[in-house]
C-alpha cells in the first residue's frame, strides 16, 4: 500500500516535467507511426514514455551502446500498447537487454525420452522473469517501416502484456467472463484456421510464425493490428474487433503517416 502510494506520487512529480524536445525529435525520426496519433493520444503516450524510462533499466550487450535514441525508440513503441488502458506500466518488466543484432541462444526440447539441443537465432525474447531482449537493428528497422506488419518491439512487449496474469498463454488479462469467452472463441477459431491453411499448403496474410503457439499468435497479430490495421480489419473483422477492444484503440481509423 505504502509502496503504491510512493510510486503514484513519484509518477505525478515526474509528469510535471515537460517532455524533452530531443526525445520528440527521436520519435519523429525513428517511430513514424507516432505521427498518426491524435494530439491527445500523443500527449498520453509521452507521459507513459516518461514513466517507462524512469522505471525500467536498459543494458547494452555485445558491444551495444544504449543512448537516448535507443531508449526512446524502444519506449515509444512499448508504450503505444498501453494507451487508454487501465493498466500499470509493465509491472513484471524490469530490464531491457539490447544487442546490436540478432541473438543466438540454445534451445532444449524434450520429445519423450529424447532430449534435443539446438542453436536458434532470435531478434528478440520476452521472459516471464522480468526481462526483454531486443536486437537494435531489428528494433530500428521495424519502427521505421510502418506497414510491413513486422515489429519486434511490439511483438515482445505483447508477450509481456500476455504474461501479466502470470501465464504467457495467448490470453492477456481481460475484463469479465464474457470478454474471456469472446476472446477464446474468436482467437481460437482464427488460430485453428491459420493452422488448417498452412497444413493444406495455402498462404495466409497472417505470418506463419503465428501458428507456432497461441502466445505467438497473439504477439504476431498485435504487430499486424498496429502496422497493417486496415488489412486486418478487412480480412479478419472479428479478430480486429477483439484487439481493438483489448487495446482500446482503432488504428484503422488513423490517418496515413506524414512523410
Coordinates of C-alpha atoms in Angstrom, one line a residue:
X1 CA 0.0 0.0 0.0
X2 CA 2.7 2.4 1.0
X3 CA 4.9 1.5 -2.0
X4 CA 1.9 2.0 -4.3
X5 CA 1.3 5.5 -2.8
X6 CA 5.0 6.4 -3.2
X7 CA 5.0 5.2 -6.8
X8 CA 1.9 7.3 -7.6
X9 CA 3.4 10.4 -6.0
X10 CA 6.7 9.9 -7.8
X11 CA 5.0 9.5 -11.1
X12 CA 2.9 12.6 -10.6
X13 CA 6.1 14.6 -9.9
X14 CA 7.7 13.1 -13.0
X15 CA 4.9 14.1 -15.2
X16 CA 5.1 17.7 -14.2
X17 CA 8.4 17.9 -16.1
X18 CA 8.0 18.8 -19.8
X19 CA 8.6 16.1 -22.3
X20 CA 12.1 16.8 -23.8
X21 CA 12.1 18.2 -27.3
X22 CA 15.1 16.0 -28.1
X23 CA 13.0 12.9 -27.4
X24 CA 10.3 14.2 -29.7
X25 CA 12.9 14.5 -32.5
X26 CA 14.0 10.9 -31.9
X27 CA 10.4 9.7 -32.1
X28 CA 9.7 11.7 -35.2
X29 CA 12.8 10.3 -36.9
X30 CA 12.7 6.7 -35.7
X31 CA 9.0 5.9 -35.0
X32 CA 6.9 7.5 -37.8
X33 CA 3.8 5.5 -36.6
X34 CA 3.5 8.0 -33.7
X35 CA 2.8 10.8 -36.2
X36 CA -0.6 9.2 -36.9
X37 CA -1.8 9.6 -33.4
X38 CA -4.3 12.3 -32.4
X39 CA -2.7 15.1 -30.3
X40 CA -4.4 13.9 -27.1
X41 CA -3.1 10.4 -27.6
X42 CA 0.4 11.6 -28.3
X43 CA 0.3 13.6 -25.0
X44 CA -0.8 10.5 -23.1
X45 CA 1.9 8.5 -24.9
X46 CA 4.6 11.0 -23.9
X47 CA 3.6 10.7 -20.2
X48 CA 3.8 6.9 -20.4
X49 CA 7.2 7.1 -22.0
X50 CA 8.5 9.3 -19.2
X51 CA 7.3 6.7 -16.6
X52 CA 8.7 3.8 -18.6
X53 CA 12.2 5.4 -19.0
X54 CA 12.3 6.4 -15.3
X55 CA 11.3 2.9 -14.0
X56 CA 12.9 0.4 -16.5
X57 CA 16.6 -0.3 -16.8
X58 CA 18.4 -0.6 -20.2
X59 CA 21.5 -2.6 -20.6
X60 CA 23.7 -2.8 -23.7
X61 CA 25.0 -6.2 -24.5
X62 CA 27.5 -7.5 -27.1
X63 CA 29.1 -4.0 -27.5
X64 CA 25.8 -2.2 -28.0
X65 CA 25.7 1.4 -26.7
X66 CA 22.5 2.5 -25.0
X67 CA 21.8 6.2 -25.6
X68 CA 18.6 8.2 -25.7
X69 CA 17.9 7.2 -29.3
X70 CA 17.8 3.5 -28.2
X71 CA 15.8 4.1 -25.1
X72 CA 13.2 6.5 -26.6
X73 CA 12.7 4.4 -29.7
X74 CA 12.0 1.3 -27.7
X75 CA 9.9 3.1 -25.0
X76 CA 7.7 4.8 -27.6
X77 CA 6.7 1.5 -29.2
X78 CA 6.3 -0.3 -25.9
X79 CA 4.0 2.5 -24.5
X80 CA 1.9 2.5 -27.6
X81 CA 0.4 -0.8 -26.4
X82 CA -0.7 0.9 -23.1
X83 CA -2.7 3.9 -24.4
X84 CA -6.2 4.2 -22.9
X85 CA -5.9 1.0 -21.0
X86 CA -6.5 0.8 -17.2
X87 CA -3.2 -1.0 -16.5
X88 CA 0.2 -0.4 -15.0
X89 CA 3.4 0.2 -17.0
X90 CA 4.6 -3.3 -17.5
X91 CA 4.7 -4.3 -13.8
X92 CA 6.6 -7.5 -14.4
X93 CA 9.3 -5.9 -16.6
X94 CA 12.5 -4.7 -15.0
X95 CA 15.2 -4.6 -17.7
X96 CA 15.5 -4.4 -21.5
X97 CA 18.7 -6.0 -22.8
X98 CA 19.7 -4.5 -26.1
X99 CA 22.1 -6.3 -28.5
X100 CA 23.4 -4.8 -31.8
X101 CA 22.0 -7.6 -33.9
X102 CA 20.3 -11.0 -33.7
X103 CA 20.7 -13.0 -30.6
X104 CA 22.0 -16.6 -30.6
X105 CA 20.6 -18.9 -27.9
X106 CA 20.4 -22.6 -27.2
X107 CA 17.1 -24.3 -27.0
X108 CA 16.4 -27.7 -25.3
X109 CA 13.4 -29.7 -26.5
X110 CA 12.2 -33.0 -25.0
X111 CA 10.2 -35.5 -27.0
X112 CA 9.5 -38.5 -24.9
X113 CA 12.9 -39.8 -23.7
X114 CA 14.8 -37.9 -26.3
X115 CA 16.3 -34.5 -25.4
X116 CA 17.4 -32.3 -28.3
X117 CA 19.5 -29.2 -28.2
X118 CA 19.9 -26.7 -31.0
X119 CA 21.0 -23.2 -31.5
X120 CA 18.5 -20.6 -32.6
X121 CA 18.8 -17.0 -33.9
X122 CA 16.3 -14.6 -32.5
X123 CA 15.6 -10.9 -33.0
X124 CA 14.1 -10.7 -29.5
X125 CA 12.9 -12.7 -26.5
X126 CA 10.4 -12.0 -23.7
X127 CA 11.0 -13.6 -20.4
X128 CA 8.5 -14.1 -17.6
X129 CA 11.3 -13.3 -15.1
X130 CA 11.4 -9.5 -15.8
X131 CA 13.5 -9.1 -18.9
X132 CA 13.1 -8.5 -22.6
X133 CA 15.9 -9.0 -25.1
X134 CA 15.9 -6.9 -28.3
X135 CA 18.2 -6.7 -31.3
X136 CA 18.7 -3.0 -32.0
X137 CA 19.0 -3.3 -35.8
X138 CA 15.6 -5.1 -35.9
X139 CA 14.0 -2.6 -33.5
X140 CA 15.0 0.3 -35.7
X141 CA 14.0 -1.4 -38.9
X142 CA 10.7 -2.4 -37.5
X143 CA 10.0 1.0 -36.2
X144 CA 10.8 2.9 -39.3
X145 CA 9.0 0.5 -41.7
X146 CA 5.4 1.1 -40.5
X147 CA 3.4 -1.0 -43.0
X148 CA 5.2 -4.4 -43.3
X149 CA 3.4 -6.0 -40.3
X150 CA 6.7 -6.8 -38.6
X151 CA 7.8 -5.1 -35.4
X152 CA 9.9 -6.9 -32.9
X153 CA 9.3 -4.4 -30.1
X154 CA 5.5 -4.7 -30.3
X155 CA 5.9 -8.4 -30.6
X156 CA 8.0 -8.9 -27.4
X157 CA 6.1 -6.3 -25.4
X158 CA 2.8 -8.0 -26.3
X159 CA 4.3 -11.1 -24.7
X160 CA 4.8 -9.1 -21.5
X161 CA 1.1 -8.0 -21.6
X162 CA 0.1 -11.6 -22.1
X163 CA 2.1 -12.6 -19.0
X164 CA 0.7 -10.0 -16.6
X165 CA -1.7 -12.6 -15.2
X166 CA 1.2 -15.0 -14.5
X167 CA 1.0 -17.1 -17.7
X168 CA 2.1 -16.4 -21.3
X169 CA -0.7 -18.4 -22.9
X170 CA -2.1 -16.1 -25.6
X171 CA -4.8 -14.7 -23.4
X172 CA -3.8 -11.5 -21.6
X173 CA -5.8 -10.2 -18.6
X174 CA -9.3 -9.4 -19.7
X175 CA -12.4 -7.9 -18.0
X176 CA -15.3 -10.1 -17.2
X177 CA -16.4 -13.6 -18.2
X178 CA -18.0 -12.6 -21.4
X179 CA -14.7 -10.9 -22.6
X180 CA -12.8 -14.2 -21.9
X181 CA -15.4 -16.2 -23.8
X182 CA -15.4 -13.9 -26.8
X183 CA -11.6 -13.8 -26.9
X184 CA -11.3 -17.6 -26.7
X185 CA -13.9 -18.1 -29.4
X186 CA -12.6 -15.6 -31.9
X187 CA -8.9 -16.1 -31.4
X188 CA -9.3 -19.8 -31.1
X189 CA -11.2 -20.0 -34.4
X190 CA -8.6 -17.8 -36.2
X191 CA -5.7 -19.8 -34.8
X192 CA -7.2 -23.1 -36.0
X193 CA -8.0 -21.6 -39.4
X194 CA -4.4 -20.5 -39.7
X195 CA -3.2 -24.0 -38.8
X196 CA -5.5 -25.6 -41.3
X197 CA -4.4 -23.2 -44.1
X198 CA -0.8 -23.9 -43.5
X199 CA -1.3 -27.6 -43.3
X200 CA -3.0 -27.6 -46.6
X201 CA -0.1 -25.7 -48.1
X202 CA -2.1 -22.5 -48.6
X203 CA -0.7 -19.0 -48.0
X204 CA -2.0 -16.7 -45.3
X205 CA -1.9 -12.9 -44.8
X206 CA -1.0 -13.7 -41.1
X207 CA 2.7 -14.5 -40.7
X208 CA 3.1 -18.3 -40.4
X209 CA 5.1 -17.8 -37.2
X210 CA 1.8 -17.1 -35.5
X211 CA 1.0 -20.8 -35.9
X212 CA 3.8 -21.7 -33.5
X213 CA 1.6 -21.4 -30.4
X214 CA -1.3 -19.3 -29.0
X215 CA 1.1 -16.9 -27.3
X216 CA 3.0 -16.3 -30.6
X217 CA -0.4 -15.9 -32.4
X218 CA -1.3 -13.1 -30.0
X219 CA 2.1 -11.4 -30.4
X220 CA 2.0 -11.6 -34.3
X221 CA -1.5 -10.3 -34.6
X222 CA -0.6 -7.4 -32.3
X223 CA 2.1 -6.5 -34.8
X224 CA -0.4 -6.6 -37.6
X225 CA -3.1 -4.7 -35.7
X226 CA -0.8 -1.7 -35.4
X227 CA 1.1 -1.9 -38.6
X228 CA -1.5 -3.3 -41.1
X229 CA -4.7 -2.4 -39.3
X230 CA -6.9 -1.9 -42.4
X231 CA -5.9 -5.2 -43.9
X232 CA -6.6 -7.0 -40.6
X233 CA -10.0 -5.2 -40.3
X234 CA -11.0 -6.1 -43.8
X235 CA -9.9 -9.7 -43.8
X236 CA -10.4 -10.6 -40.2
X237 CA -13.1 -8.3 -38.8
X238 CA -13.9 -10.3 -35.7
X239 CA -10.2 -10.6 -34.8
X240 CA -9.8 -6.8 -35.3
X241 CA -12.7 -6.1 -33.0
X242 CA -11.2 -8.2 -30.2
X243 CA -7.9 -6.5 -30.4
X244 CA -9.5 -3.0 -30.7
X245 CA -11.4 -3.9 -27.5
X246 CA -8.3 -5.0 -25.7
X247 CA -6.0 -2.2 -26.8
X248 CA -8.8 0.4 -26.8
X249 CA -7.5 1.8 -30.0
X250 CA -8.7 1.9 -33.6
X251 CA -5.5 2.2 -35.7
X252 CA -7.5 1.5 -38.9
X253 CA -9.0 5.0 -38.5
X254 CA -5.7 6.8 -38.1
X255 CA -4.6 8.9 -41.0
X256 CA -1.6 7.8 -43.0
X257 CA 1.8 8.7 -41.6
X258 CA 3.1 12.1 -42.8
X259 CA 6.4 11.8 -44.7

